[in-house]
């Protein structure tokens, strides 16, 4: 059995949002190493180009498109530039997320709620639709939505973020059910506490970290590469009969 071909993404074209650092960058690294042509997205062009150059220096095919996917017109730019450069889209990873507030839900204003929904829910919805004409032409089309363990058990201080990630799981199942006839697989990953800059407010606070780890079976914070590896499985033929699934990578938090 040739396992290398089972996990190969040779010549596949992948879009990964929020990929200038953290989980998104890790996914981009795994995909590029597996042979994909990777388009990474981020809001800040300098960070994005730095990330793209790190991967290009390893000999990988990587392009960066700087735009804010919280805005509809910029989502269109991301898809348009990807197709102009590579002619196709085979994989879409909706990883970018916004969490502009940390505190009691009653103190979250509507402006913050709108931003959370625009990035965490509307962007995956619209990017999936914009990519649909190309995904249905692929021999192994895959959409991977990066949700959160907060979608399953809401995180204190991150109430509306958790709500948006829960809705993303429902959206994943809707797309999986409706687009299965086009051989487009749609799955979700729910990371637990992963050591990234995005989650630094949690793991850098010793009191919060100790409380979190005390209830965690594996007793450690997760690493970015552990999400990248799972995303590679979901993007590859290794998961060819998997759609509408929700995978937790959380150290046993949801047990």
Coordinates of C-alpha atoms in Angstrom, one line a residue, residues 9 25 31 38 46 62 84 94 159 170 184 194-195:
X9 CA -2.2 16.8 -2.5
X25 CA 0.1 28.8 8.7
X31 CA -0.6 21.2 2.4
X38 CA -1.4 27.0 -1.7
X46 CA 3.7 42.4 5.6
X62 CA 2.7 29.4 -2.3
X84 CA -6.5 33.8 -12.2
X94 CA -12.1 28.5 6.4
X159 CA -19.9 33.7 24.5
X170 CA -24.4 23.6 11.5
X184 CA -17.7 18.0 -2.5
X194 CA -3.8 25.5 21.0
X195 CA -0.7 27.6 21.7

